[in-house]
Coordinates of C-alpha atoms in Angstrom, one line a residue:
M21 CA 60.6 -83.2 -21.0
A22 CA 60.6 -79.4 -20.9
R23 CA 61.4 -78.0 -17.5
K24 CA 59.1 -75.7 -15.4
I25 CA 58.8 -72.2 -16.9
R26 CA 58.4 -69.3 -14.5
F27 CA 57.6 -65.8 -15.5
I28 CA 56.0 -62.5 -14.3
H29 CA 53.1 -61.1 -16.2
T30 CA 52.3 -57.4 -15.7
S31 CA 50.8 -54.5 -17.7
D32 CA 49.2 -51.1 -17.4
V33 CA 51.9 -49.6 -15.3
H34 CA 51.3 -46.1 -16.8
L35 CA 54.6 -44.5 -15.8
D36 CA 54.4 -40.7 -15.9
T37 CA 50.7 -40.6 -15.3
S38 CA 49.1 -37.2 -14.9
F39 CA 46.8 -36.8 -11.9
A40 CA 45.5 -33.3 -13.0
G41 CA 41.9 -34.5 -13.0
S42 CA 42.0 -36.5 -9.8
R43 CA 41.3 -33.7 -7.3
F44 CA 44.5 -34.8 -5.6
P45 CA 46.7 -32.0 -4.2
S46 CA 49.7 -31.6 -6.5
R47 CA 52.1 -33.0 -3.9
L48 CA 50.0 -36.1 -3.6
G49 CA 49.9 -36.5 -7.4
D50 CA 53.8 -36.3 -7.3
R51 CA 53.9 -38.9 -4.5
K52 CA 51.5 -41.2 -6.4
R53 CA 53.5 -40.8 -9.6
E54 CA 56.7 -41.8 -7.7
A55 CA 54.8 -44.7 -6.2
I56 CA 54.1 -46.1 -9.7
R57 CA 57.9 -46.1 -10.2
S58 CA 58.5 -47.8 -6.8
T59 CA 55.9 -50.4 -7.6
F60 CA 57.5 -51.2 -11.0
R61 CA 60.9 -51.4 -9.2
R62 CA 59.4 -53.8 -6.8
I63 CA 58.2 -56.0 -9.6
I64 CA 61.7 -56.1 -11.1
E65 CA 63.2 -56.9 -7.7
D66 CA 60.7 -59.8 -7.3
A67 CA 61.7 -61.1 -10.7
K68 CA 65.3 -61.3 -9.6
R69 CA 64.4 -62.9 -6.2
E70 CA 62.1 -65.4 -7.8
T71 CA 64.7 -66.2 -10.5
V72 CA 62.0 -66.1 -13.2
D73 CA 62.9 -66.9 -16.8
F74 CA 61.3 -63.8 -18.2
V75 CA 59.0 -60.9 -17.7
L76 CA 56.0 -60.1 -19.9
I77 CA 54.7 -56.5 -20.1
A78 CA 51.3 -56.5 -21.9
G79 CA 51.1 -52.9 -22.9
D80 CA 50.7 -49.4 -21.4
L81 CA 54.1 -49.4 -19.6
F82 CA 54.1 -45.6 -19.8
E83 CA 52.2 -42.6 -21.1
H84 CA 53.5 -41.9 -24.6
D85 CA 52.6 -38.2 -24.5
R86 CA 54.2 -37.6 -21.1
I87 CA 57.2 -39.9 -20.7
T88 CA 60.3 -38.0 -19.6
P89 CA 63.9 -38.8 -20.5
D90 CA 64.5 -39.5 -16.8
T91 CA 61.8 -42.2 -16.9
V92 CA 63.4 -43.7 -20.1
Q93 CA 66.7 -44.0 -18.3
F94 CA 64.9 -45.4 -15.2
L95 CA 63.4 -48.2 -17.4
K96 CA 66.8 -49.0 -19.0
Q97 CA 68.5 -49.3 -15.6
Q98 CA 65.7 -51.5 -14.3
F99 CA 65.9 -53.8 -17.3
E100 CA 69.7 -54.0 -17.2
S101 CA 69.5 -55.0 -13.6
L102 CA 67.7 -58.2 -14.6
G103 CA 70.9 -59.5 -16.1
G104 CA 70.0 -62.6 -18.1
I105 CA 66.2 -62.4 -17.3
R106 CA 64.5 -61.5 -20.6
V107 CA 61.8 -58.9 -20.9
F108 CA 59.1 -59.0 -23.6
I109 CA 57.0 -55.8 -24.2
S110 CA 53.8 -55.7 -26.2
P111 CA 53.0 -52.0 -26.8
G112 CA 49.4 -50.9 -26.1
N113 CA 47.3 -47.9 -26.9
H114 CA 49.0 -45.6 -24.3
D115 CA 52.5 -46.6 -25.4
P116 CA 52.3 -47.6 -29.1
Y117 CA 55.3 -48.4 -31.1
L118 CA 55.7 -45.4 -33.5
R119 CA 58.1 -42.7 -34.4
G120 CA 58.8 -40.4 -31.4
S121 CA 58.3 -43.2 -29.0
P122 CA 61.2 -44.4 -26.8
Y123 CA 60.5 -47.9 -28.1
H124 CA 61.4 -46.6 -31.6
D125 CA 64.0 -44.0 -30.9
E126 CA 66.0 -45.4 -28.0
A127 CA 68.5 -48.3 -27.8
W128 CA 67.3 -50.8 -25.2
P129 CA 69.3 -53.4 -23.2
A130 CA 70.0 -56.7 -25.0
N131 CA 67.6 -58.6 -22.8
V132 CA 64.6 -56.5 -23.9
H133 CA 62.5 -57.5 -26.9
I134 CA 59.8 -55.1 -28.1
F135 CA 57.1 -56.5 -30.4
R136 CA 57.1 -53.8 -33.1
S137 CA 54.5 -55.1 -35.5
E138 CA 50.7 -55.2 -35.7
E139 CA 51.1 -58.9 -36.6
F140 CA 51.8 -61.6 -34.1
R141 CA 55.6 -62.5 -34.2
P142 CA 57.3 -65.4 -32.4
V143 CA 60.5 -65.4 -30.4
E144 CA 61.9 -68.9 -29.9
L145 CA 63.3 -69.8 -26.5
P146 CA 64.9 -73.2 -27.2
D147 CA 66.6 -73.4 -23.8
L148 CA 63.1 -73.3 -22.2
G149 CA 61.3 -75.4 -24.9
A150 CA 59.0 -72.4 -25.3
R151 CA 58.1 -69.5 -27.6
V152 CA 56.7 -66.1 -26.8
V153 CA 54.4 -64.7 -29.5
G154 CA 53.6 -61.0 -29.3
F155 CA 51.7 -58.2 -30.9
G156 CA 52.5 -54.5 -30.8
F157 CA 50.1 -51.6 -31.2
N158 CA 51.4 -49.0 -33.8
R159 CA 48.6 -46.5 -33.0
T160 CA 46.6 -45.2 -30.2
Q161 CA 43.3 -46.7 -31.5
L162 CA 43.1 -50.3 -32.8
E163 CA 39.6 -51.4 -33.9
E164 CA 40.4 -54.6 -35.7
H165 CA 40.1 -58.0 -34.1
H166 CA 43.8 -58.8 -34.2
F167 CA 43.5 -62.2 -32.5
A168 CA 41.4 -63.3 -35.4
R169 CA 44.6 -63.2 -37.5
L170 CA 46.6 -65.3 -35.1
A171 CA 47.1 -68.8 -36.7
R172 CA 47.2 -72.0 -34.7
L173 CA 50.7 -72.4 -33.2
A174 CA 52.9 -75.4 -33.6
G175 CA 52.9 -77.9 -30.8
D176 CA 56.7 -78.4 -30.7
A177 CA 57.1 -75.9 -27.8
V178 CA 55.2 -74.2 -24.9
N179 CA 53.3 -71.3 -26.5
I180 CA 52.9 -68.1 -24.6
V181 CA 51.1 -65.2 -26.2
V182 CA 51.3 -61.5 -25.0
S183 CA 49.1 -58.6 -26.2
H184 CA 47.1 -55.6 -25.3
G185 CA 43.4 -56.0 -26.0
S186 CA 39.7 -55.8 -24.9
D187 CA 37.8 -59.0 -24.1
L188 CA 34.4 -58.3 -25.4
G189 CA 32.8 -60.9 -23.2
R190 CA 33.2 -58.6 -20.1
V191 CA 33.9 -55.0 -20.8
P192 CA 34.3 -52.8 -17.7
E193 CA 31.9 -49.9 -17.6
G194 CA 33.3 -46.9 -19.4
K195 CA 36.3 -48.7 -20.8
A196 CA 37.3 -48.1 -24.4
K197 CA 37.5 -51.2 -26.6
H198 CA 41.1 -51.1 -27.9
G199 CA 42.1 -54.3 -29.8
P200 CA 38.8 -56.1 -29.4
L201 CA 38.9 -59.9 -29.0
T202 CA 36.7 -62.8 -28.1
I203 CA 37.6 -66.0 -26.4
E204 CA 36.7 -67.8 -29.6
E205 CA 39.6 -65.9 -31.3
V206 CA 42.1 -67.1 -28.6
A207 CA 41.1 -70.6 -27.9
G208 CA 41.9 -73.6 -30.2
K209 CA 45.3 -72.2 -31.2
N210 CA 47.5 -74.4 -29.1
I211 CA 48.3 -71.6 -26.6
Q212 CA 49.2 -72.6 -23.0
Y213 CA 49.1 -69.1 -21.6
C214 CA 47.8 -65.8 -23.0
A215 CA 48.9 -62.6 -21.2
L216 CA 46.6 -59.7 -21.7
G217 CA 46.7 -56.0 -20.8
H218 CA 44.3 -53.1 -20.9
Y219 CA 41.7 -54.0 -18.3
H220 CA 42.9 -52.8 -14.9
Q221 CA 41.2 -55.4 -12.8
Q222 CA 43.2 -58.6 -12.3
R223 CA 41.1 -61.4 -13.5
P224 CA 40.9 -64.5 -15.8
V225 CA 39.0 -64.6 -19.1
A226 CA 36.4 -67.3 -18.9
N227 CA 37.2 -70.1 -21.4
P228 CA 34.6 -72.8 -21.9
I229 CA 36.3 -74.0 -25.1
D230 CA 39.6 -75.6 -24.2
D231 CA 42.5 -75.5 -21.7
T232 CA 44.0 -72.2 -22.8
V233 CA 44.6 -70.0 -19.7
V234 CA 43.9 -66.3 -20.3
W235 CA 44.5 -63.6 -17.7
Y236 CA 44.6 -59.9 -17.3
S237 CA 47.3 -59.0 -14.9
G238 CA 45.6 -55.8 -13.8
I239 CA 47.1 -52.4 -12.9
P240 CA 50.0 -52.8 -10.3
E241 CA 49.4 -49.3 -8.7
G242 CA 45.9 -47.9 -8.8
R243 CA 45.5 -44.4 -10.1
G244 CA 41.8 -43.6 -9.8
W245 CA 38.6 -44.4 -7.9
D246 CA 37.8 -47.3 -10.2
E247 CA 41.0 -49.0 -9.2
T248 CA 40.5 -49.3 -5.4
G249 CA 41.9 -51.9 -3.1
A250 CA 44.9 -54.2 -3.5
C251 CA 46.7 -54.2 -6.9
A252 CA 49.0 -56.8 -8.1
Y253 CA 51.0 -58.6 -10.8
L254 CA 50.9 -62.3 -11.7
L255 CA 53.6 -64.8 -11.0
C256 CA 53.1 -67.6 -13.5
E257 CA 54.3 -71.2 -13.9
I258 CA 53.9 -73.7 -16.8
E259 CA 54.8 -77.3 -16.1
N260 CA 53.8 -80.3 -18.3
G261 CA 51.7 -77.9 -20.4
Q262 CA 49.6 -76.7 -17.5
A263 CA 49.7 -73.1 -16.5
S264 CA 49.1 -71.7 -13.0
V265 CA 49.0 -68.1 -11.7
Q266 CA 49.4 -66.4 -8.4
G267 CA 48.5 -62.7 -7.8
I268 CA 51.2 -60.9 -5.9
E269 CA 50.1 -57.6 -4.2
C270 CA 52.5 -54.8 -4.9
N271 CA 50.8 -51.4 -4.7
Q272 CA 52.3 -48.7 -2.4
Y273 CA 49.4 -46.4 -1.7
P274 CA 46.0 -48.1 -2.2
L275 CA 42.8 -46.2 -2.9
Q276 CA 39.8 -47.1 -0.9
V277 CA 36.2 -45.9 -0.6
L278 CA 34.5 -46.0 2.8
T279 CA 30.7 -45.4 3.0
I280 CA 29.3 -44.0 6.3
D281 CA 25.5 -43.9 6.9
C282 CA 24.9 -40.8 8.9
V283 CA 21.3 -41.6 9.9
G284 CA 20.9 -40.9 13.6
F285 CA 24.2 -38.9 13.9
C286 CA 24.0 -35.5 15.5
T287 CA 27.7 -34.7 15.9
R288 CA 30.7 -35.1 13.7
E289 CA 32.4 -37.2 16.4
Q290 CA 30.0 -40.0 15.4
I291 CA 31.3 -39.8 11.9
I292 CA 34.9 -40.0 13.1
D293 CA 34.1 -42.9 15.4
A294 CA 32.4 -44.8 12.6
M295 CA 35.5 -44.2 10.4
L296 CA 37.9 -45.3 13.0
Q297 CA 36.1 -48.6 13.4
Q298 CA 37.4 -49.4 10.0
R299 CA 41.0 -48.6 10.8
G300 CA 43.2 -51.6 9.9
V301 CA 40.3 -53.1 7.9
I302 CA 39.5 -50.6 5.1
F303 CA 42.4 -48.2 5.6
N304 CA 45.7 -47.4 7.2
E305 CA 48.2 -44.6 7.2
R306 CA 49.2 -45.4 3.6
T307 CA 45.7 -45.3 2.2
I308 CA 44.2 -42.6 -0.1
L309 CA 40.6 -42.6 1.3
R310 CA 37.4 -41.3 -0.1
V311 CA 34.7 -41.1 2.6
R312 CA 31.2 -41.2 1.2
L313 CA 28.6 -39.8 3.6
T314 CA 25.0 -41.0 3.0
G315 CA 21.6 -40.8 4.7
S316 CA 19.5 -38.1 6.3
L317 CA 21.7 -35.6 8.2
D318 CA 20.6 -34.0 11.4
P319 CA 20.6 -30.2 10.8
R320 CA 22.4 -29.8 14.2
L321 CA 25.4 -31.7 12.8
D322 CA 28.1 -29.3 11.7
L323 CA 29.7 -31.1 8.8
S324 CA 33.1 -29.3 8.9
T325 CA 35.4 -31.6 6.9
N326 CA 38.4 -29.5 7.6
E327 CA 38.0 -30.0 11.3
M328 CA 37.4 -33.7 10.8
E329 CA 40.6 -33.9 8.8
E330 CA 42.5 -32.4 11.6
R331 CA 41.2 -35.0 14.0
L332 CA 42.1 -37.8 11.5
A333 CA 45.6 -36.5 10.7
G334 CA 48.1 -39.4 10.5
E335 CA 45.3 -42.0 10.1
V336 CA 45.4 -42.0 6.3
L337 CA 47.7 -40.6 3.6
H338 CA 44.9 -38.4 2.2
L339 CA 41.2 -37.8 2.6
Q340 CA 38.5 -36.9 0.1
W341 CA 34.9 -36.4 1.0
E342 CA 31.9 -37.2 -1.0
D343 CA 28.7 -35.8 0.6
Q344 CA 25.6 -37.7 -0.5
T345 CA 23.6 -36.8 2.6
Q346 CA 20.2 -35.2 2.6
P347 CA 19.4 -32.7 5.4
A348 CA 16.7 -34.0 7.8
L349 CA 14.6 -30.8 7.5
D350 CA 10.8 -30.8 8.0
F351 CA 9.8 -28.0 5.6
Q352 CA 6.2 -28.1 6.6
L353 CA 7.1 -27.6 10.2
L354 CA 9.5 -24.8 9.4
A355 CA 6.7 -23.1 7.3
E356 CA 4.7 -22.8 10.5
E357 CA 7.3 -20.7 12.3
K358 CA 6.7 -17.0 12.6
T359 CA 10.2 -16.2 11.6
L360 CA 12.1 -15.0 8.5
C361 CA 13.0 -18.6 7.9
G362 CA 9.3 -19.6 8.2
W363 CA 8.2 -16.9 5.7
F364 CA 11.0 -18.0 3.2
V365 CA 9.9 -21.6 3.4
R366 CA 6.2 -20.7 2.9
E367 CA 7.1 -18.6 -0.2
L368 CA 9.2 -21.4 -1.7
N369 CA 6.7 -24.1 -0.8
G370 CA 4.0 -22.2 -2.8
R371 CA 6.3 -21.8 -5.8
I372 CA 7.3 -25.5 -5.7
A373 CA 3.6 -26.6 -5.5
N374 CA 2.8 -24.5 -8.6
S375 CA 6.0 -25.2 -10.6
A376 CA 6.5 -27.3 -13.7
A377 CA 8.6 -30.5 -13.3
E378 CA 11.6 -29.0 -15.1
E379 CA 12.0 -26.2 -12.6
R380 CA 11.0 -28.0 -9.4
E381 CA 14.4 -29.4 -8.7
T382 CA 15.9 -25.9 -9.0
L383 CA 13.4 -24.5 -6.6
E384 CA 13.9 -27.3 -4.1
R385 CA 17.6 -26.6 -4.1
A386 CA 17.0 -22.9 -3.6
R387 CA 14.7 -23.7 -0.6
L388 CA 17.4 -26.0 0.9
Y389 CA 20.3 -23.5 0.4
G390 CA 18.1 -20.6 1.8
V391 CA 17.2 -22.5 4.9
Q392 CA 20.8 -23.6 5.5
A393 CA 21.9 -19.9 5.2
L394 CA 19.1 -18.7 7.5
L395 CA 19.9 -21.3 10.1
G396 CA 23.6 -20.3 10.0
R397 CA 24.6 -23.7 8.5
E398 CA 27.3 -24.3 5.9
I399 CA 25.8 -24.2 2.4
R400 CA 26.8 -27.4 0.6
P401 CA 25.9 -27.2 -3.1
R402 CA 24.6 -30.4 -4.8

């Protein structure tokens, strides 16, 4: 009887990510980029501590257009440190196997196997009574249903498949469909475990057909606001043909979004107090936090985010503000005032009442900004 097989499944590490469009300060982008390295190093250390048999990397290990020679050497050193623990890499759309890629141009440690072909190829592991079958992207865009070409595997070993790809049964909003697949193309092929990459949320793929276990490992270190909360890799076991998985949290600097309803607030201290109530629950000093302010905002409240950041120094790693509040202004009441502000509101109210729908929003914004200026408030464009 084959012994228990233990392995790590990870993907979408995205070493050398650019944070140019993130609105992060450059130093925070540098820190986050280094955190991705640290997280990958943590996964390698866990592989040694757990004495796994091998590590599966289901694509997008690095950014092909940005990877540096230093990062290539870093990867080689990490893989060499695993000793006899094997590594199987299935290149994805961000790190395809092609000329100019480190996968193609560099010599890798003997324990590393890179799947180079856009055909599923097996690697036999007789000492484990298993085989790993993998697929490698050779381009940045793969539109074919590659799993449809995977034949039923022989039943003389535990079959583990690794590939990058897009489950069409549940596509995340805005996610490109690279290597599309359906559960019907995976099931029924005598696979005990299918390790997928590309989707950044850790989750199983629903399989109502047979016992094939299919998982996305998810991104191990979140990079954007659609990757908030804890991130992890998968520690997997197969025994007597049955696969089980455990998510292991590993991210260094989690991203979180905290929504604060400002209705009834008249001072920024109330915003700070509402935030601090979530300290240790939503965020800590290692969190990159986006604070989303909502509701009707009392015009007396001076929403000075710079001053609030000073008050919150040390509570989080970094703060971003998303202002979705609406000022609690009574324009009809303001129009009755015998002041410059009252005259301005009366003029704009008249124009708004007689405006076409396509210009009404512009006029309403002009009224809001004008009143904020006349009342000596900070003008916050929307």
